[in-house]
CSV table of C-alpha atoms and ligand atoms in Angstrom, one decimal:
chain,number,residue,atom,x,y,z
A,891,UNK,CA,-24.7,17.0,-83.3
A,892,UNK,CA,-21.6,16.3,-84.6
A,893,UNK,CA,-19.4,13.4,-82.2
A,894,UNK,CA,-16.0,11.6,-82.6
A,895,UNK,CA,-15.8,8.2,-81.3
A,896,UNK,CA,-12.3,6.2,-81.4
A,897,UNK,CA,-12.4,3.2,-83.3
A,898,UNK,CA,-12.7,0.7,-79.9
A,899,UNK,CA,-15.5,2.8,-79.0
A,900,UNK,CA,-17.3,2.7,-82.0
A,901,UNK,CA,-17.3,-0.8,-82.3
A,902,UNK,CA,-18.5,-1.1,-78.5
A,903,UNK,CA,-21.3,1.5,-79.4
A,904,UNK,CA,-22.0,-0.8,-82.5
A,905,UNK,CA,-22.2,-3.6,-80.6
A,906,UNK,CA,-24.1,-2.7,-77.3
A,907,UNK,CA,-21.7,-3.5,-75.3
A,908,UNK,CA,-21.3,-2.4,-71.9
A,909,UNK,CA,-19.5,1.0,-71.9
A,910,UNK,CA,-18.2,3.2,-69.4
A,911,UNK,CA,-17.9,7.2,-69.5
A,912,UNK,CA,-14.7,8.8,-67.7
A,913,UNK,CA,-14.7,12.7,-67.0
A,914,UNK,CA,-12.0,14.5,-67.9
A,915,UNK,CA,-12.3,18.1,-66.2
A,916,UNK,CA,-10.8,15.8,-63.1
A,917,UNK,CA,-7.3,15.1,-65.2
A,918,UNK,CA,-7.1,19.0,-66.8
A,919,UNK,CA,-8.7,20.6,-63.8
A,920,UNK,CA,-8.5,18.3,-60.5
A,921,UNK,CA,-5.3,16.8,-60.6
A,922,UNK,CA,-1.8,18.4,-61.3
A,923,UNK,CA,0.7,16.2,-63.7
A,924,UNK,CA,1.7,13.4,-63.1
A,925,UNK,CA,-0.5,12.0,-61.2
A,926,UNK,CA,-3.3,13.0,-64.2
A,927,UNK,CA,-1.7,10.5,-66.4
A,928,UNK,CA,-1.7,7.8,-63.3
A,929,UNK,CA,-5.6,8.8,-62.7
A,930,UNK,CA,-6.4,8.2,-66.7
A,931,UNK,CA,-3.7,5.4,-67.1
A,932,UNK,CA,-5.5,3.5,-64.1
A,933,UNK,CA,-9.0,4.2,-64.7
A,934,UNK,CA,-8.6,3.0,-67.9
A,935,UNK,CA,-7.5,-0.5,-67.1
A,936,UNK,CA,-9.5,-0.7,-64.0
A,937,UNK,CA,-12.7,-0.3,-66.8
A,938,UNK,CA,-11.8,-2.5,-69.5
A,939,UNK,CA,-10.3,-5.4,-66.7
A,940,UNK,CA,-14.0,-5.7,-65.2
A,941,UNK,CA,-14.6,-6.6,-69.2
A,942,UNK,CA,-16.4,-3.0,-70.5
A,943,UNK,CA,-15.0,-0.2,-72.5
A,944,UNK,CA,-13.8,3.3,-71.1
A,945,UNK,CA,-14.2,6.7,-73.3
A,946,UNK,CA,-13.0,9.3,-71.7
A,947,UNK,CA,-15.6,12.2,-72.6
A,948,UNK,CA,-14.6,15.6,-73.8
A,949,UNK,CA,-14.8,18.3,-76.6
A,950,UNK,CA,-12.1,18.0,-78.7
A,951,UNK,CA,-11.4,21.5,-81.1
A,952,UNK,CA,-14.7,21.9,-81.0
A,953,UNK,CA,-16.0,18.8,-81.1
A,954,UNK,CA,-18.2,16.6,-78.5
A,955,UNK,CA,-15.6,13.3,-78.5
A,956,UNK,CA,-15.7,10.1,-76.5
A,957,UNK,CA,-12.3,8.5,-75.8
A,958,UNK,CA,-9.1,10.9,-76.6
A,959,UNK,CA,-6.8,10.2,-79.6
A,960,UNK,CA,-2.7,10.3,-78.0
A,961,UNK,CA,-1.8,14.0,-78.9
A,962,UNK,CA,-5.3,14.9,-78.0
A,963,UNK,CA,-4.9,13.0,-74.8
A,964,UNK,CA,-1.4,14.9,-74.0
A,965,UNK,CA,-2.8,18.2,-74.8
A,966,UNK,CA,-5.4,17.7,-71.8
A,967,UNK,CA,-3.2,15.9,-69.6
A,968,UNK,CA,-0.9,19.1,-70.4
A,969,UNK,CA,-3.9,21.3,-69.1
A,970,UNK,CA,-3.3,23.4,-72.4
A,971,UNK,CA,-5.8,25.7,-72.6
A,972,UNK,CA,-8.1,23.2,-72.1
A,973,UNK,CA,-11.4,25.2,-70.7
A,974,UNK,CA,-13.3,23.2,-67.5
A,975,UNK,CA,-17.1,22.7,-68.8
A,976,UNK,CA,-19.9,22.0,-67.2
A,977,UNK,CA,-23.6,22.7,-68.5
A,978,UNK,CA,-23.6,25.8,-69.6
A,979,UNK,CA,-20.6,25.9,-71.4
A,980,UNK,CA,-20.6,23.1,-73.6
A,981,UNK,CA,-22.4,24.5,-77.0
A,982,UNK,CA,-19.9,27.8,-76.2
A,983,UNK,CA,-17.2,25.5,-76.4
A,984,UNK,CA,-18.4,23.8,-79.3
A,985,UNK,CA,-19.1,27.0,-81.2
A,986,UNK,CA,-16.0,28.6,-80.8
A,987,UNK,CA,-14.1,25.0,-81.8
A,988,UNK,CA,-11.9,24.8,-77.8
A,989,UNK,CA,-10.8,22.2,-76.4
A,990,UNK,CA,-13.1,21.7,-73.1
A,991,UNK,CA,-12.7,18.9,-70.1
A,992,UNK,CA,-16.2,17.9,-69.4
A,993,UNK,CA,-17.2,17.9,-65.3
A,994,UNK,CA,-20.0,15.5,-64.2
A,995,UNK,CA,-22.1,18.0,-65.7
A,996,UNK,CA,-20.7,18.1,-68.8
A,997,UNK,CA,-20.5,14.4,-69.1
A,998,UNK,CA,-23.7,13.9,-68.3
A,999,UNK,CA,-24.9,15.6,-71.3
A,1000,UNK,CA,-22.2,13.7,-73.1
A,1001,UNK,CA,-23.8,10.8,-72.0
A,1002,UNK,CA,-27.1,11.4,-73.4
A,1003,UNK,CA,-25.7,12.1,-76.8
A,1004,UNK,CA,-24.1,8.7,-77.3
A,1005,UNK,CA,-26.5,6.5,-75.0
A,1006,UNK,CA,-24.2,5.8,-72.3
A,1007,UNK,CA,-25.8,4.7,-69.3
A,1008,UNK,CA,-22.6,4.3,-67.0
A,1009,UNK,CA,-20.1,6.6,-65.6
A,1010,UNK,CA,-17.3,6.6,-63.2
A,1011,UNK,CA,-16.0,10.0,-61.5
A,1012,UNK,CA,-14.0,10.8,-57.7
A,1013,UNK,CA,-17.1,13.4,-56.1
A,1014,UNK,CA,-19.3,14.8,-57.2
A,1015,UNK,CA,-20.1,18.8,-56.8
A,1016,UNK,CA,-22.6,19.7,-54.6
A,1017,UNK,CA,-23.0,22.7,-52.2
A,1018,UNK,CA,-20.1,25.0,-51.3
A,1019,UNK,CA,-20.0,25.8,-47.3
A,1020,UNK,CA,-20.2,29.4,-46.2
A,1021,UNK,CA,-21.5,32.8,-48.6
A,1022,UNK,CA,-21.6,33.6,-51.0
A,1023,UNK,CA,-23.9,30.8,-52.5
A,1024,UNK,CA,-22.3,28.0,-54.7
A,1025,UNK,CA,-23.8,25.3,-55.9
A,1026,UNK,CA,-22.5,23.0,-58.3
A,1027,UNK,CA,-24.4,22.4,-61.8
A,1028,UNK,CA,-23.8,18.5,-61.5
A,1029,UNK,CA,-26.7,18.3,-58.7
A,1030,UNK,CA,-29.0,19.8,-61.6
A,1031,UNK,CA,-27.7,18.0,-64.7
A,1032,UNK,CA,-28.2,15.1,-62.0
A,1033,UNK,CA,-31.5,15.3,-61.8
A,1034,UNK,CA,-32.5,15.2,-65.1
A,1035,UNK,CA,-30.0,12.8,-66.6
A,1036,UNK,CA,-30.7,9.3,-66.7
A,1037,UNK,CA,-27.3,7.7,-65.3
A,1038,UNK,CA,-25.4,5.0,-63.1
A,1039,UNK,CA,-22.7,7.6,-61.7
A,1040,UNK,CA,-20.2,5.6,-59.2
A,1041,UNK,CA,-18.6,7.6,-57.2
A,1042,UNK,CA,-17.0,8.2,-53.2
A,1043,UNK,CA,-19.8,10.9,-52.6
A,1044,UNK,CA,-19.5,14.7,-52.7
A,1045,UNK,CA,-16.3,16.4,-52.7
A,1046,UNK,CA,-14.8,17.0,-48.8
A,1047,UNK,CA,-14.8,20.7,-49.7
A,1048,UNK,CA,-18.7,20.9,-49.5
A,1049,UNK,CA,-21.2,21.4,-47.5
A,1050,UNK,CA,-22.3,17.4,-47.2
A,1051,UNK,CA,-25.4,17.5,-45.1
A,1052,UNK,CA,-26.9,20.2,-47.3
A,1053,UNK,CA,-26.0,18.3,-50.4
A,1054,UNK,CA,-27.9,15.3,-49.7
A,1055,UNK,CA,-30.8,16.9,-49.2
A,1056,UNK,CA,-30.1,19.1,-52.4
A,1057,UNK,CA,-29.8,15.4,-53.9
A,1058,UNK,CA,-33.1,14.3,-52.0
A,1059,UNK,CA,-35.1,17.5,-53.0
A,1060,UNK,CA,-33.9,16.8,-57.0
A,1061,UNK,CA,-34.7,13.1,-56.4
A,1062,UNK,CA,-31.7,11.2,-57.0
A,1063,UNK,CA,-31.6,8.1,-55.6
A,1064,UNK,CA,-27.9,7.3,-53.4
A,1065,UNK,CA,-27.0,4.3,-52.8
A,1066,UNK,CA,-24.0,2.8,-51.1
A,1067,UNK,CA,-22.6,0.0,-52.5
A,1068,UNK,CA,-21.5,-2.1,-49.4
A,1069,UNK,CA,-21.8,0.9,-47.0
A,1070,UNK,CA,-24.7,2.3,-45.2
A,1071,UNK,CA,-23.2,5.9,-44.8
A,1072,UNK,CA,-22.1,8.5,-47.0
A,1073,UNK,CA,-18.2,8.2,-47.7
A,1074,UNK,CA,-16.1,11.0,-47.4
A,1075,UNK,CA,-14.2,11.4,-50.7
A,1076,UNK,CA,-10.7,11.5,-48.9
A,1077,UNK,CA,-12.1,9.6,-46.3
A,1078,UNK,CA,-14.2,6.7,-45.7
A,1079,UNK,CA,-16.7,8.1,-42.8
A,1080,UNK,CA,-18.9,11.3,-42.4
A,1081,UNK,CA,-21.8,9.9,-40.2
A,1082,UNK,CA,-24.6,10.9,-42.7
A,1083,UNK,CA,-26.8,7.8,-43.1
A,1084,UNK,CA,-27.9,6.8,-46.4
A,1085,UNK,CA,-31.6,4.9,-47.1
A,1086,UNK,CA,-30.7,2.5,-49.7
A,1087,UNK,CA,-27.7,-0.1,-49.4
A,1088,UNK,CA,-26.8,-2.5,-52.0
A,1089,UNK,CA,-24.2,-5.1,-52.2
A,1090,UNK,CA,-23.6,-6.1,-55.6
A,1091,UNK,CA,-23.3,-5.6,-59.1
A,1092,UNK,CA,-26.5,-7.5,-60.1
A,1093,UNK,CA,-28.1,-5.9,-57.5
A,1094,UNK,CA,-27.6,-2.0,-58.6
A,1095,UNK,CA,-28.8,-3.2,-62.0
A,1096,UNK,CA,-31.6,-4.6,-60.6
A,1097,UNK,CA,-32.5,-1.1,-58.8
A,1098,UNK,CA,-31.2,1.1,-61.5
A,1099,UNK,CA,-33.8,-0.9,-64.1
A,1100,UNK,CA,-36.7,-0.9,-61.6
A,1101,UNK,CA,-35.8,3.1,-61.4
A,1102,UNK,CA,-36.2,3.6,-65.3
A,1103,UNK,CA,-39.2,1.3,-65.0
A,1104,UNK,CA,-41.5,3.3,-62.5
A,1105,UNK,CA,-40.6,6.7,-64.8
A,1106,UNK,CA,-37.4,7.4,-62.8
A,1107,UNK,CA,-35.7,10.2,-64.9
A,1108,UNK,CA,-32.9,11.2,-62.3
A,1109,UNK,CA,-29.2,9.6,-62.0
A,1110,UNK,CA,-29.0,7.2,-59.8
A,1111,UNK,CA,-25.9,7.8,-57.6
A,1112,UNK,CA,-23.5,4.6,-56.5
A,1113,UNK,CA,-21.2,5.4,-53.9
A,1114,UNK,CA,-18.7,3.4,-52.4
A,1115,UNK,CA,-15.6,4.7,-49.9
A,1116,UNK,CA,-12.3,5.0,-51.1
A,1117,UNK,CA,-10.2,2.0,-51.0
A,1118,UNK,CA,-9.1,1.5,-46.8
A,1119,UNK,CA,-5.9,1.3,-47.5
A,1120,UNK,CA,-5.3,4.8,-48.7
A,1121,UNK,CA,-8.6,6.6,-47.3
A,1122,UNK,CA,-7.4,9.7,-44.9
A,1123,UNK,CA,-8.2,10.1,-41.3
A,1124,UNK,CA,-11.3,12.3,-41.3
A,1125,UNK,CA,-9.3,14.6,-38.9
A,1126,UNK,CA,-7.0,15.5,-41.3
A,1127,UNK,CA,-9.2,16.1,-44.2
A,1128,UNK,CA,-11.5,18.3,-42.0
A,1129,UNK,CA,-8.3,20.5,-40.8
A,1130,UNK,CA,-7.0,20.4,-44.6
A,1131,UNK,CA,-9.9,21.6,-45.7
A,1132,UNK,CA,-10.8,24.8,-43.0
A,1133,UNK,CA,-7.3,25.8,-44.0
A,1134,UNK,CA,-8.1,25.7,-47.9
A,1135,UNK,CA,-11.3,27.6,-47.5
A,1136,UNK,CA,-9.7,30.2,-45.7
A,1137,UNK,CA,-7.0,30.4,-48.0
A,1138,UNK,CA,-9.5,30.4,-51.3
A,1139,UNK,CA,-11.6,32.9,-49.4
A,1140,UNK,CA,-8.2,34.8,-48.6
A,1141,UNK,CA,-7.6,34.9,-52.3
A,1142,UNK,CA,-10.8,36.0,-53.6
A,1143,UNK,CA,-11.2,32.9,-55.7
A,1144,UNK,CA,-14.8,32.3,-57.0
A,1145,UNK,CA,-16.7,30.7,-59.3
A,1146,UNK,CA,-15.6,27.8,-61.5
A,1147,UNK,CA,-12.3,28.4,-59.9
A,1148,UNK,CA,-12.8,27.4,-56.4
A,1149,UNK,CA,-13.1,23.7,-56.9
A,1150,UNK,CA,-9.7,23.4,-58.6
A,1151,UNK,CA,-8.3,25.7,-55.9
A,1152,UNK,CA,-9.5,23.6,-52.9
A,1153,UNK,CA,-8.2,20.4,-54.6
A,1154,UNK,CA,-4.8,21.6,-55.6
A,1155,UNK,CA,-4.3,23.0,-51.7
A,1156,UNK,CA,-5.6,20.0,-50.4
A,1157,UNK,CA,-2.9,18.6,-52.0
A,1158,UNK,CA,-0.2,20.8,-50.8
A,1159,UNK,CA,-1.5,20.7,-46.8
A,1160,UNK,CA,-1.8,16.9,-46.9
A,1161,UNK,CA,1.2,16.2,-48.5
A,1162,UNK,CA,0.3,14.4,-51.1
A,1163,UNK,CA,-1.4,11.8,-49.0
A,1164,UNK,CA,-4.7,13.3,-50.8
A,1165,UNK,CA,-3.6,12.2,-54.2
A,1166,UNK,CA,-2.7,8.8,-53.5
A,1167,UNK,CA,-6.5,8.8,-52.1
A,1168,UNK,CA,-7.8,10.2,-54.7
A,1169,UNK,CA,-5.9,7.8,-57.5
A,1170,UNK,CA,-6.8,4.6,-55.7
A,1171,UNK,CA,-10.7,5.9,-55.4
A,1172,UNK,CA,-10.8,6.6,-58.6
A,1173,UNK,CA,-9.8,3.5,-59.9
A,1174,UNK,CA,-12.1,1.4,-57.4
A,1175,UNK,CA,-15.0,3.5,-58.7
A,1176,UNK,CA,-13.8,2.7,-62.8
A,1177,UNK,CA,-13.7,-0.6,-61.4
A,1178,UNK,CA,-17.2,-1.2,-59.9
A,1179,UNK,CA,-18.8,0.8,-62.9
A,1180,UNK,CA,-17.2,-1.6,-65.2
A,1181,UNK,CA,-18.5,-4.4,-63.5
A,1182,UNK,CA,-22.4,-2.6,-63.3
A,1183,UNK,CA,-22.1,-1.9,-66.9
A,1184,UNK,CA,-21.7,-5.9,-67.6
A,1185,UNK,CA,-24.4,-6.3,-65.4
A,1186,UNK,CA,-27.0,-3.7,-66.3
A,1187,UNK,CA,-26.1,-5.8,-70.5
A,1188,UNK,CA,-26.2,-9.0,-68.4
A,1189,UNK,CA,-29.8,-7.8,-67.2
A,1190,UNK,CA,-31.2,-7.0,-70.9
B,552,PSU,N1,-13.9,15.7,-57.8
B,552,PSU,C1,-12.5,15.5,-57.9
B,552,PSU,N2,-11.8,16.2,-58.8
B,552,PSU,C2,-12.4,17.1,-59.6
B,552,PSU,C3,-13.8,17.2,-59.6
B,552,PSU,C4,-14.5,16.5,-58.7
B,552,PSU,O1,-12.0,14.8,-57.1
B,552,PSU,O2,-11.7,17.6,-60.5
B,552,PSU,C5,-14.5,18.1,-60.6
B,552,PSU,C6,-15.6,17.3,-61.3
B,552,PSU,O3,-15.5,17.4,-62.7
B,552,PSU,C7,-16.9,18.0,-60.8
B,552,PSU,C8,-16.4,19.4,-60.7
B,552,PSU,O4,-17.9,17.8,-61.7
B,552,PSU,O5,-15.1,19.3,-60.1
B,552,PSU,C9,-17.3,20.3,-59.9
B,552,PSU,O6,-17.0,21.6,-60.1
B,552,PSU,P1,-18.0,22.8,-59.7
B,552,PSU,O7,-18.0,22.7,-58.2
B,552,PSU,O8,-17.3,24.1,-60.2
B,552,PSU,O9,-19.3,22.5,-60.4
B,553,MN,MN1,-19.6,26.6,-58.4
């Protein structure tokens, strides 16, 4: 397969060094401008100040491309007709040359094509609450794609409970970095108890090499709560959220369309308090998988 690397990535890719991948179906699809641009902008520095090197995966024209040239960059930041991909539509996309933002689906695949063993995202998909059935393609591609993914857990919008034992079934391994529960996304709470619990860098290498070591072929998921100071109340995420269900449910939206839906409303009924979670979580999560990528090189 054909990929495009920028020139910084390249030369990380040449050299082994630690290197971490960024989704991007979260700045075409998840987040509306501006506050794409603050989520890549900060992501970005938040990887390459823990001393690794971001690429931001997607498929460019056609073309499977890790880290985003400027115009290329403004054209997905300008959600241009840039498709949202996940598994099943990333040889589509590639065939018929469009421009696609890869979900952690799609960037997991990415990931196996360039030997990229780190990646930062907000949540995960997992399963969707209430009929009809909806479940996300990242808990599959998860479970066969060996990865470090850090994120704050599963979207709010899901069914959690039933989306950790999705996760258990599939055998990924979730661990919480400095917390012994699963975080909420938006908030930093949701009661569900996790069985692993690590507390630093060295530490998830450790376990992430032990896991490849026994046969593990699975991701292993890091998650970590959103940053205190701008995590939400769980009250208000939970009321947020029954009011966007109702309202996707209210407008027939289905499929791939629901999760950019919920996200975007969430949005609206929070006042914008949701966004200023979701940009600070983000860039803790860039953060720490910076940091595990210089340890997991550290390790070898
Ligand atoms: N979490 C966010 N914003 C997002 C997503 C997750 O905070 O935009 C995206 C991710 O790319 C995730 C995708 O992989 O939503 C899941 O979509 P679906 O439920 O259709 O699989
Ligand atoms: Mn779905």
């Amino acid at each position: 397969m054909r990929t495009r690397s920028t020139v910084v990535i390249e030369a990380a890719f040449a050299r082994g060094g630690p290197v971490v991948a960024l989704e991007s179906s979260v700045l075409a699809q998840g987040l509306l401008p501006p506050h794409n641009r603050d989520a890549a902008e900060r992501m970005l520095a938040a990887v390459e100040a823990a001393g690794a090197t971001p690429a931001i995966t997607a498929i460019v024209k056609g073309v499977p491309s890790f880290g985003l040239e400027p115009a290329d960059l403004e054209r997905f930041l300008a959600r241009d007709g840039v498709r949202k991909v996940s598994s099943r539509d990333l040889g589509i996309t590639v065939a018929q040359q469009a421009d696609g933002a890869t979900t952690v689906a799609g960037t997991l695949a990415m990931c196996t094509l360039a030997g990229i063993e780190v990646f930062a995202t907000g949540g995960i998909g997992g399963v969707h609450r209430n009929a009809p059935y909806d479940e996300s393609a990242d808990l599959v591609a998860l479970s066969h794609t060996p990865v470090i993914v850090v994120c704050a857990g599963a979207k709010s919008i899901l069914d959690l409970p039933a989306t950790l034992e999705r996760l258990e079934t599939l055998g990924v391994p979730v661990v919480g970095y400095r917390t012994r529960e699963l975080p909420g996304f938006f908030s930093m709470n949701t009661g569900l108890a996790l069985t692993a619990s690590l507390d630093t860098p060295d530490q998830i290498a450790a376990a992430w090499l032990a896991h490849r070591a026994v046969g593990g072929r699975s991701a292993m998921l890091v998650v970590q709560p959103p940053p205190a100071a701008s995590a939400l109340p769980a009250e208000l995420v939970h009321d947020a959220t029954a009011a966007a269900l109702a309202a996707a449910s209210a407008a027939g939206v289905r499929g791939a369309a629901v999760t950019p839906f919920l996200l975007a409303d969430i949005q609206r009924r929070t006042a914008g308090q949701s966004v200023v979670a979701n940009l600070a979580l983000l860039e803790s999560n860039a953060a720490l998988a910076g940091r595990i990528a210089v340890a997991l090189a550290a390790a070898r």
